């Protein structure tokens, strides 16, 4: 029974020392003096403010991508004990003692370091040689732009890490498919592929490009699987179901989880609230939630309300009026009604209050019991401070001549009677008997006499309108738009019939407590829509560039300059690697075209296994470059050199693949292989030399004279060399 004690317990393990060495060198290159410089470097000023928001649990909205990337950076701050107290307002600002710089930059640096051994593993899983795998890893290790980007509090290195993890996981799954389908390792790698794809999308929307590539490759392999006659129908169905769950369901669930955690963490009101709907704002602690706490839920005749435009563009604003009237004659010579101005005002103001009046009664107070307003009811909107009714008529709007002017009616005793009846339509109603609800209901006001809809045109009025936004009456025949939709934000039941008492009432807070909590899905859908619809400032930047400039490295970015010395950090790639990657891509395209033409003529230059290996490598590496690069030509946004880095990593993976292919299949004799190998070694040496030369700009730890700096920029050096000769 105890016989096992008579023999020693032995555990054996296969350790790839090359992999260990690559991992160690990757960690050294990315973590060495990570806290230097102890100052805000380029886009750290952008991401840092979001980390502070996470630390303080303050809601924010960023249109650059989903929240997972920001949460990764915030995790570094949390592990370092960061309290969020730092003013992120200037590139080059010195970090205060409470900012854990090493911790904040740690996770991007680790992602960049681990990308080195992953490149090695990917090339091996493609069934290329150990030398080719080492070549890919070494190129990832010494590429200066990748080193620079991963040593800072930025997201590109994390995105690249998950892109490579998705490719590596799928290749391991694909290789397991051949000998052990449905095994534990098979399920693990398939599931990890879906997880990595979801994480890549969660870092930045650019991750969608790699995700689509993986889905396309998986779809092609699934199509071949369907045609495999050795598999039963049930087995094929199980294969397809497993792929659908791992590559479609799991990524969607994880994507939702990122937003769920994001919204759980950020429960406090913040500076970005006004972009969101009133209902969303009311779900946050403080801000609008503090103002609207205690409001009645159902709008009744006699209710005092503020009406916010749901569209929120160009800025969030509220229906507003004031004593001033439209000018008799506009600048273009057209006449107006000279009625009281109605605008949309982007600030809280007492002149934003309106009273919902029953057209059949004179009272401006809520009856007892309150009579709720329902979908389809006729209402009059009386301006709270001037007691004039919202009106429109067949007079052209000041800036939108094809729409009607909207005003508050002043009786001038002329032949222009009031037309102040509006029909309430609840856009998001569940039935035609729905009650108008505070914050939750999205409504339209349709003018009874002209069928015009109350609409925010978005145009800024001239100085006579205090640069406020124009409100118009838009004909229903012109179609529906979100700028026609309004919701009640602040609400109270009016109790004072006298004007002076009512004015005091309008200045006082509401008292009745009604809680309004949006569901997670409602908040997720609104936040996702705002992120996709929000357009950031696309103005030209000093260091912005076009996609064509990336391939030839005809641009760089000055990330940081020491305030006292000339030490500086630039995002500048290794020109040998960048140009060689582009050449490898061109060679792959030419060779593949040649092979396809020859195979069409039934001439097979490559054995079948070598051909399949070549095609799969091209689909993942050349395809990875294409999907991560070509879409930028269609984007109307400010672009920078770092946007090319994910595409560059796929080029780097392809480069040793092409070199090995040339050596194995195009060099016919041993002499040719020897000469080619010597050229490859010389090429690698030149890449290492360039990497070492650019080291001062990569790490920023050496002062440079203007002449030395110019010599390090490859284009300037080339121009100098030409002038000398």
PDB file of N, CA, C and O in Angstrom, residues 5 26 50 60 82 92 110 130 167 172 235 250 323 328 330 427 453 483 562 565 582 686 725:
ATOM      1  N   UNK A   5       6.219   5.097  -1.539  1.00  0.00           N
ATOM      2  CA  UNK A   5       7.192   5.849  -0.760  1.00  0.00           C
ATOM      3  C   UNK A   5       8.609   5.327  -0.951  1.00  0.00           C
ATOM      4  O   UNK A   5       9.577   5.994  -0.593  1.00  0.00           O
ATOM      5  N   UNK A  26      12.374  40.722 -23.306  1.00  0.00           N
ATOM      6  CA  UNK A  26      11.217  41.586 -23.497  1.00  0.00           C
ATOM      7  C   UNK A  26      10.895  42.385 -22.247  1.00  0.00           C
ATOM      8  O   UNK A  26      10.631  43.591 -22.311  1.00  0.00           O
ATOM      9  N   UNK A  50      -8.966  60.022 -17.305  1.00  0.00           N
ATOM     10  CA  UNK A  50      -9.958  58.967 -17.153  1.00  0.00           C
ATOM     11  C   UNK A  50      -9.603  58.038 -15.986  1.00  0.00           C
ATOM     12  O   UNK A  50     -10.491  57.517 -15.305  1.00  0.00           O
ATOM     13  N   UNK A  60     -17.739  59.233 -16.959  1.00  0.00           N
ATOM     14  CA  UNK A  60     -17.200  59.962 -18.104  1.00  0.00           C
ATOM     15  C   UNK A  60     -17.578  59.235 -19.379  1.00  0.00           C
ATOM     16  O   UNK A  60     -17.999  58.078 -19.368  1.00  0.00           O
ATOM     17  N   UNK A  82      -3.221  54.828  -6.242  1.00  0.00           N
ATOM     18  CA  UNK A  82      -3.469  56.180  -6.749  1.00  0.00           C
ATOM     19  C   UNK A  82      -4.834  56.668  -6.277  1.00  0.00           C
ATOM     20  O   UNK A  82      -5.832  55.945  -6.375  1.00  0.00           O
ATOM     21  N   UNK A  92       4.175  67.183 -20.274  1.00  0.00           N
ATOM     22  CA  UNK A  92       5.442  67.601 -19.689  1.00  0.00           C
ATOM     23  C   UNK A  92       5.344  67.977 -18.230  1.00  0.00           C
ATOM     24  O   UNK A  92       6.382  68.194 -17.583  1.00  0.00           O
ATOM     25  N   UNK A 110       4.042  45.351 -19.546  1.00  0.00           N
ATOM     26  CA  UNK A 110       3.963  43.889 -19.514  1.00  0.00           C
ATOM     27  C   UNK A 110       3.346  43.355 -20.798  1.00  0.00           C
ATOM     28  O   UNK A 110       3.797  42.340 -21.346  1.00  0.00           O
ATOM     29  N   UNK A 130      12.320  27.074 -36.106  1.00  0.00           N
ATOM     30  CA  UNK A 130      12.717  27.761 -34.883  1.00  0.00           C
ATOM     31  C   UNK A 130      13.450  29.062 -35.215  1.00  0.00           C
ATOM     32  O   UNK A 130      13.257  30.089 -34.537  1.00  0.00           O
ATOM     33  N   UNK A 167      -4.684  35.465 -32.262  1.00  0.00           N
ATOM     34  CA  UNK A 167      -4.097  34.679 -33.360  1.00  0.00           C
ATOM     35  C   UNK A 167      -3.437  33.417 -32.826  1.00  0.00           C
ATOM     36  O   UNK A 167      -3.633  32.318 -33.364  1.00  0.00           O
ATOM     37  N   UNK A 172      -3.381  27.447 -32.037  1.00  0.00           N
ATOM     38  CA  UNK A 172      -3.276  26.279 -31.159  1.00  0.00           C
ATOM     39  C   UNK A 172      -4.554  25.446 -31.214  1.00  0.00           C
ATOM     40  O   UNK A 172      -4.507  24.217 -31.229  1.00  0.00           O
ATOM     41  N   UNK A 235     -21.709  15.383 -35.472  1.00  0.00           N
ATOM     42  CA  UNK A 235     -20.365  15.873 -35.142  1.00  0.00           C
ATOM     43  C   UNK A 235     -20.113  17.240 -35.775  1.00  0.00           C
ATOM     44  O   UNK A 235     -19.580  18.146 -35.122  1.00  0.00           O
ATOM     45  N   UNK A 250     -19.609  34.283 -26.508  1.00  0.00           N
ATOM     46  CA  UNK A 250     -18.696  34.689 -25.428  1.00  0.00           C
ATOM     47  C   UNK A 250     -18.175  36.112 -25.645  1.00  0.00           C
ATOM     48  O   UNK A 250     -18.164  36.914 -24.697  1.00  0.00           O
ATOM     49  N   UNK A 323     -37.955  87.915 -22.405  1.00  0.00           N
ATOM     50  CA  UNK A 323     -38.793  89.064 -22.750  1.00  0.00           C
ATOM     51  C   UNK A 323     -38.507  89.608 -24.153  1.00  0.00           C
ATOM     52  O   UNK A 323     -39.386  90.191 -24.786  1.00  0.00           O
ATOM     53  N   UNK A 328     -37.941  93.287 -36.012  1.00  0.00           N
ATOM     54  CA  UNK A 328     -38.962  93.515 -37.046  1.00  0.00           C
ATOM     55  C   UNK A 328     -38.460  93.076 -38.424  1.00  0.00           C
ATOM     56  O   UNK A 328     -39.178  92.443 -39.189  1.00  0.00           O
ATOM     57  N   UNK A 330     -35.089  91.204 -40.393  1.00  0.00           N
ATOM     58  CA  UNK A 330     -33.828  90.480 -40.263  1.00  0.00           C
ATOM     59  C   UNK A 330     -32.757  91.096 -41.176  1.00  0.00           C
ATOM     60  O   UNK A 330     -33.064  91.916 -42.059  1.00  0.00           O
ATOM     61  N   UNK A 427     -43.391  59.388 -28.017  1.00  0.00           N
ATOM     62  CA  UNK A 427     -42.701  58.585 -29.037  1.00  0.00           C
ATOM     63  C   UNK A 427     -42.416  57.177 -28.539  1.00  0.00           C
ATOM     64  O   UNK A 427     -42.590  56.191 -29.265  1.00  0.00           O
ATOM     65  N   UNK A 453     -43.971  70.404 -36.246  1.00  0.00           N
ATOM     66  CA  UNK A 453     -43.446  69.788 -35.030  1.00  0.00           C
ATOM     67  C   UNK A 453     -42.389  70.698 -34.432  1.00  0.00           C
ATOM     68  O   UNK A 453     -41.542  71.247 -35.147  1.00  0.00           O
ATOM     69  N   UNK A 483     -34.101  65.482 -33.248  1.00  0.00           N
ATOM     70  CA  UNK A 483     -34.135  66.869 -32.775  1.00  0.00           C
ATOM     71  C   UNK A 483     -35.559  67.358 -32.546  1.00  0.00           C
ATOM     72  O   UNK A 483     -35.762  68.455 -32.028  1.00  0.00           O
ATOM     73  N   UNK A 562      12.708  67.106 -22.343  1.00  0.00           N
ATOM     74  CA  UNK A 562      13.148  67.465 -20.990  1.00  0.00           C
ATOM     75  C   UNK A 562      13.173  68.989 -20.858  1.00  0.00           C
ATOM     76  O   UNK A 562      13.677  69.685 -21.744  1.00  0.00           O
ATOM     77  N   UNK A 565      17.273  69.915 -20.192  1.00  0.00           N
ATOM     78  CA  UNK A 565      18.273  69.389 -21.126  1.00  0.00           C
ATOM     79  C   UNK A 565      17.597  69.142 -22.469  1.00  0.00           C
ATOM     80  O   UNK A 565      16.416  69.408 -22.646  1.00  0.00           O
ATOM     81  N   UNK A 582       7.396  46.023 -45.539  1.00  0.00           N
ATOM     82  CA  UNK A 582       6.632  46.362 -46.745  1.00  0.00           C
ATOM     83  C   UNK A 582       7.108  45.548 -47.946  1.00  0.00           C
ATOM     84  O   UNK A 582       6.299  45.089 -48.762  1.00  0.00           O
ATOM     85  N   UNK A 686      21.975  44.974 -39.291  1.00  0.00           N
ATOM     86  CA  UNK A 686      21.685  46.383 -39.586  1.00  0.00           C
ATOM     87  C   UNK A 686      20.453  46.855 -38.817  1.00  0.00           C
ATOM     88  O   UNK A 686      20.412  47.996 -38.334  1.00  0.00           O
ATOM     89  N   UNK A 725      27.013  64.246 -51.492  1.00  0.00           N
ATOM     90  CA  UNK A 725      27.514  63.638 -52.728  1.00  0.00           C
ATOM     91  C   UNK A 725      27.041  64.399 -53.970  1.00  0.00           C
ATOM     92  O   UNK A 725      27.227  63.913 -55.080  1.00  0.00           O
TER      93      UNK A 725
END
